[in-house]
Amino acid sequence: SQQGEEDPQALSIQEGENATMNCSYKTSINNLQWYRQNSGRGLVHLILIRSNEREKHSGRLRVTLDTSKKSSSLLITASRAADTASYFCASHNTDKLIFGTGTRLQVFP
Amino acid sequence: DTGVSQDPRHKITKRGQNVTFRCDPISEHNRLYWYRQTLGQGPEFLTYFQNEAQLEKSRLLSDRFSAERPKGSFSTLEIQRTEQGDSAMYLCASSLIDQETQYFGPGTRLLVL
C-alpha cells in the first residue's frame, strides 16, 4: 500500500495545550496537505505545503515538511474542544491524494 | 458544507445486491474523485474523472465497481454483487483542473449485511 502512516494514532489533551501530529509518506510529492474529519463526516482541507517549502503557518496551525525524511508534522496551538476530530496528511502525487492512517485528537474542556 | 453533495448518506444492503451512489460536485469543478474509507483508516483513492473522461482507476476498483460521469457534471459509482468487505464510507471530492486541494462531500456510508 502507498498509504502513509501517522503518529500518534490517538492523542488526548486538555484545552489550551498544543497538539503535534507526525506523518510519514512513501512517494515523491508535489505538495503535502492536511485535512480534518469530524466523526462520520467528509474531510475539510486545512493547509497545504509545497515540496520546496519547509514550514508554513495558518492561524493556529503550523506545518513542517522534511522531504529528505519524507515526513511532515502538524502543530495545533492553544487547542479548543472544537478541534476534536481525526487529522489526515495527504501526499499529492499525479493529481490524486494518498492519505495517511490518521490521528484521532480528543480535546477535553 | 463544501458544496459537494452525495446521495444517499447511508445505505444498508444485503450481500449480492447492487448499489449505486451519486455525487454532485461543485458546479464549475472539472475534476471529480472517488475514495473509499474503512473504519479507522484514511481514505484510499479509487478513481477520478476530468470532465467526462475517467483518467485513472486504482487496483482497488475491482470488476464489480463501475463509475461514470456521463455529462461531466454529476457522477455515479455502482457496486455490483456487493460483498461484506465493501462496507465502508465512499467519499467524493471535486476540484478545478489546476487546483491542488480537493473539496469533499459528506460521504455515503455503506453497510453490507
Short mmCIF file of C-alpha atoms in Angstrom, two decimals:
data_model
loop_
_atom_site.label_atom_id
_atom_site.label_comp_id
_atom_site.label_asym_id
_atom_site.label_seq_id
_atom_site.Cartn_x
_atom_site.Cartn_y
_atom_site.Cartn_z
CA SER A 1 0.00 0.00 0.00
CA GLN A 2 1.15 3.52 -0.72
CA GLN A 3 -0.74 4.81 2.27
CA GLY A 4 1.35 6.88 4.66
CA GLU A 5 1.46 6.50 8.40
CA GLU A 6 0.65 8.93 11.15
CA ASP A 7 1.80 9.09 14.69
CA PRO A 8 0.34 9.01 17.24
CA GLN A 9 -2.80 7.10 16.27
CA ALA A 10 -4.66 8.83 19.08
CA LEU A 11 -3.97 11.88 21.20
CA SER A 12 -5.87 13.26 24.21
CA ILE A 13 -5.11 16.72 25.58
CA GLN A 14 -6.69 19.48 27.62
CA GLU A 15 -7.99 22.71 26.10
CA GLY A 16 -5.21 25.25 25.77
CA GLU A 17 -2.49 22.66 25.23
CA ASN A 18 -0.68 22.16 21.93
CA ALA A 19 -1.17 19.08 19.78
CA THR A 20 1.51 17.69 17.48
CA MET A 21 0.92 15.02 14.86
CA ASN A 22 3.51 13.44 12.64
CA CYS A 23 3.15 11.95 9.18
CA SER A 24 5.40 9.85 7.00
CA TYR A 25 4.74 9.29 3.33
CA LYS A 26 6.19 6.93 0.75
CA THR A 27 6.15 8.55 -2.68
CA SER A 28 7.60 11.69 -4.21
CA ILE A 29 5.25 14.64 -3.83
CA ASN A 30 4.16 17.89 -5.40
CA ASN A 31 2.84 19.01 -2.06
CA LEU A 32 1.67 17.68 1.30
CA GLN A 33 -1.78 18.57 2.61
CA TRP A 34 -3.56 18.18 5.95
CA TYR A 35 -7.27 17.51 6.26
CA ARG A 36 -9.62 17.27 9.23
CA GLN A 37 -12.54 14.88 9.54
CA ASN A 38 -15.21 15.20 12.17
CA SER A 39 -16.76 11.91 13.21
CA GLY A 40 -18.50 10.22 10.30
CA ARG A 41 -18.29 13.28 8.05
CA GLY A 42 -16.37 14.40 4.99
CA LEU A 43 -12.89 15.86 5.03
CA VAL A 44 -12.07 19.54 5.24
CA HIS A 45 -8.84 20.94 3.86
CA LEU A 46 -6.68 22.70 6.44
CA ILE A 47 -3.35 23.62 4.92
CA LEU A 48 -1.03 22.82 2.00
CA ILE A 49 2.77 22.92 1.99
CA ARG A 50 4.70 22.63 -1.25
CA SER A 51 7.68 20.32 -1.71
CA ASN A 52 10.09 23.28 -1.82
CA GLU A 53 8.78 24.75 1.44
CA ARG A 54 9.94 23.77 4.92
CA GLU A 55 7.40 25.48 7.18
CA LYS A 56 4.02 27.11 6.83
CA HIS A 57 1.61 28.82 9.22
CA SER A 58 -2.12 29.38 9.08
CA GLY A 59 -3.82 30.76 12.18
CA ARG A 60 -3.21 28.25 14.99
CA LEU A 61 -1.74 25.70 12.57
CA ARG A 62 1.95 25.19 11.87
CA VAL A 63 3.11 22.62 9.35
CA THR A 64 6.66 21.48 8.66
CA LEU A 65 7.94 19.34 5.81
CA ASP A 66 11.17 17.37 5.51
CA THR A 67 11.34 15.86 2.04
CA SER A 68 14.65 14.12 2.77
CA LYS A 69 12.91 12.12 5.51
CA LYS A 70 9.55 12.02 3.70
CA SER A 71 7.88 13.38 6.82
CA SER A 72 5.66 16.23 7.94
CA SER A 73 4.24 17.46 11.20
CA LEU A 74 1.13 19.44 12.11
CA LEU A 75 1.08 21.55 15.26
CA ILE A 76 -2.20 22.93 16.57
CA THR A 77 -1.56 25.58 19.20
CA ALA A 78 -3.91 26.57 22.03
CA SER A 79 -6.28 23.72 21.25
CA ARG A 80 -10.03 24.01 21.71
CA ALA A 81 -12.72 21.38 22.29
CA ALA A 82 -13.92 22.10 18.74
CA ASP A 83 -10.58 20.80 17.42
CA THR A 84 -11.66 17.29 18.39
CA ALA A 85 -11.54 15.33 15.12
CA SER A 86 -9.36 13.00 13.07
CA TYR A 87 -6.49 14.59 11.18
CA PHE A 88 -5.02 13.15 7.99
CA CYS A 89 -1.99 14.06 5.99
CA ALA A 90 -2.23 13.55 2.25
CA SER A 91 0.60 13.50 -0.24
CA HIS A 92 -0.33 14.99 -3.58
CA ASN A 93 1.04 12.89 -6.40
CA THR A 94 -0.07 12.88 -10.05
CA ASP A 95 -3.43 14.53 -9.37
CA LYS A 96 -4.60 12.19 -6.62
CA LEU A 97 -4.21 12.32 -2.85
CA ILE A 98 -2.59 9.50 -0.89
CA PHE A 99 -3.76 9.71 2.70
CA GLY A 100 -2.12 8.63 5.91
CA THR A 101 -3.81 6.49 8.51
CA GLY A 102 -4.84 9.48 10.61
CA THR A 103 -4.51 10.78 14.16
CA ARG A 104 -7.63 10.94 16.37
CA LEU A 105 -7.42 14.04 18.51
CA GLN A 106 -9.59 14.47 21.59
CA VAL A 107 -9.51 17.85 23.31
CA PHE A 108 -11.10 17.91 26.75
CA PRO A 109 -12.68 21.14 28.07
CA ASP B 1 -20.69 22.43 3.78
CA THR B 2 -18.17 22.35 0.92
CA GLY B 3 -20.78 22.40 -1.84
CA VAL B 4 -20.22 18.76 -2.82
CA SER B 5 -23.26 16.60 -2.16
CA GLN B 6 -23.64 12.85 -2.04
CA ASP B 7 -26.72 10.69 -2.07
CA PRO B 8 -27.69 8.61 -0.22
CA ARG B 9 -25.88 9.38 3.02
CA HIS B 10 -26.45 5.87 4.32
CA LYS B 11 -27.19 2.59 2.59
CA ILE B 12 -27.81 -0.82 4.08
CA THR B 13 -27.97 -3.71 1.65
CA LYS B 14 -27.78 -7.47 1.59
CA ARG B 15 -24.83 -9.31 0.18
CA GLY B 16 -25.22 -9.88 -3.54
CA GLN B 17 -27.35 -6.81 -4.20
CA ASN B 18 -26.29 -3.93 -6.45
CA VAL B 19 -25.99 -0.40 -5.12
CA THR B 20 -25.47 2.96 -6.80
CA PHE B 21 -24.22 6.17 -5.23
CA ARG B 22 -24.41 9.66 -6.65
CA CYS B 23 -22.07 12.61 -6.28
CA ASP B 24 -22.80 16.20 -7.30
CA PRO B 25 -19.58 18.24 -7.36
CA ILE B 26 -19.18 21.98 -7.08
CA SER B 27 -20.68 23.16 -10.35
CA GLU B 28 -17.61 24.60 -12.09
CA HIS B 29 -15.23 21.83 -11.00
CA ASN B 30 -13.80 19.77 -13.88
CA ARG B 31 -12.32 17.02 -11.73
CA LEU B 32 -14.22 14.52 -9.64
CA TYR B 33 -12.65 11.88 -7.38
CA TRP B 34 -13.93 8.81 -5.57
CA TYR B 35 -12.29 7.48 -2.41
CA ARG B 36 -13.15 4.63 -0.06
CA GLN B 37 -12.56 4.81 3.68
CA THR B 38 -12.81 1.85 6.02
CA LEU B 39 -13.13 2.22 9.77
CA GLY B 40 -10.05 3.64 11.43
CA GLN B 41 -8.20 4.17 8.15
CA GLY B 42 -7.53 7.08 5.85
CA PRO B 43 -9.35 7.41 2.52
CA GLU B 44 -8.00 5.35 -0.36
CA PHE B 45 -8.16 6.57 -3.93
CA LEU B 46 -10.50 4.66 -6.26
CA THR B 47 -10.81 6.66 -9.47
CA TYR B 48 -11.10 10.15 -10.91
CA PHE B 49 -12.61 11.99 -13.84
CA GLN B 50 -11.64 15.06 -15.75
CA ASN B 51 -14.88 16.27 -17.27
CA GLU B 52 -16.48 13.04 -18.57
CA ALA B 53 -13.20 11.15 -19.09
CA GLN B 54 -12.14 8.59 -16.49
CA LEU B 55 -8.41 9.18 -16.25
CA GLU B 56 -7.23 6.73 -13.61
CA LYS B 57 -8.55 3.69 -11.77
CA SER B 58 -7.00 2.12 -8.70
CA ARG B 59 -6.37 -1.61 -8.47
CA LEU B 60 -8.80 -1.43 -5.54
CA LEU B 61 -11.55 -0.92 -8.11
CA SER B 62 -12.48 -4.49 -8.95
CA ASP B 63 -14.63 -5.55 -11.91
CA ARG B 64 -17.68 -5.24 -9.68
CA PHE B 65 -17.17 -1.49 -9.43
CA SER B 66 -18.02 0.95 -12.18
CA ALA B 67 -18.04 4.73 -12.15
CA GLU B 68 -19.45 7.16 -14.68
CA ARG B 69 -19.64 10.87 -15.24
CA PRO B 70 -21.68 11.00 -18.42
CA LYS B 71 -22.08 14.73 -18.92
CA GLY B 72 -19.10 15.91 -16.96
CA SER B 73 -21.28 17.02 -14.08
CA PHE B 74 -22.57 14.50 -11.51
CA SER B 75 -21.03 11.06 -11.14
CA THR B 76 -22.33 7.66 -10.11
CA LEU B 77 -20.47 4.79 -8.50
CA GLU B 78 -22.09 1.37 -8.83
CA ILE B 79 -21.10 -1.75 -6.94
CA GLN B 80 -22.49 -4.99 -8.32
CA ARG B 81 -22.94 -8.17 -6.27
CA THR B 82 -21.93 -6.45 -3.05
CA GLU B 83 -19.76 -8.28 -0.53
CA GLN B 84 -19.36 -7.66 3.18
CA GLY B 85 -15.87 -6.34 2.50
CA ASP B 86 -17.43 -3.49 0.51
CA SER B 87 -18.77 -1.99 3.75
CA ALA B 88 -17.10 1.41 4.02
CA MET B 89 -17.58 5.13 3.62
CA TYR B 90 -17.47 6.20 -0.02
CA LEU B 91 -16.25 9.76 -0.40
CA CYS B 92 -16.49 12.01 -3.40
CA ALA B 93 -14.35 15.09 -3.95
CA SER B 94 -14.03 17.71 -6.67
CA SER B 95 -11.58 20.33 -7.80
CA LEU B 96 -10.64 22.55 -10.69
CA ILE B 97 -8.01 21.20 -13.09
CA ASP B 98 -5.20 23.39 -11.78
CA GLN B 99 -6.31 23.20 -8.15
CA GLU B 100 -4.35 21.01 -5.79
CA THR B 101 -6.80 20.94 -2.90
CA GLN B 102 -9.93 18.85 -3.11
CA TYR B 103 -13.37 19.57 -1.71
CA PHE B 104 -15.02 16.56 -0.14
CA GLY B 105 -18.65 15.64 0.17
CA PRO B 106 -20.14 14.18 3.37
CA GLY B 107 -19.78 10.62 2.11
CA THR B 108 -22.10 7.65 1.67
CA ARG B 109 -21.79 5.04 4.39
CA LEU B 110 -22.45 1.53 3.03
CA LEU B 111 -23.20 -1.46 5.21
CA VAL B 112 -23.43 -4.84 3.53
CA LEU B 113 -25.15 -7.48 5.64
#
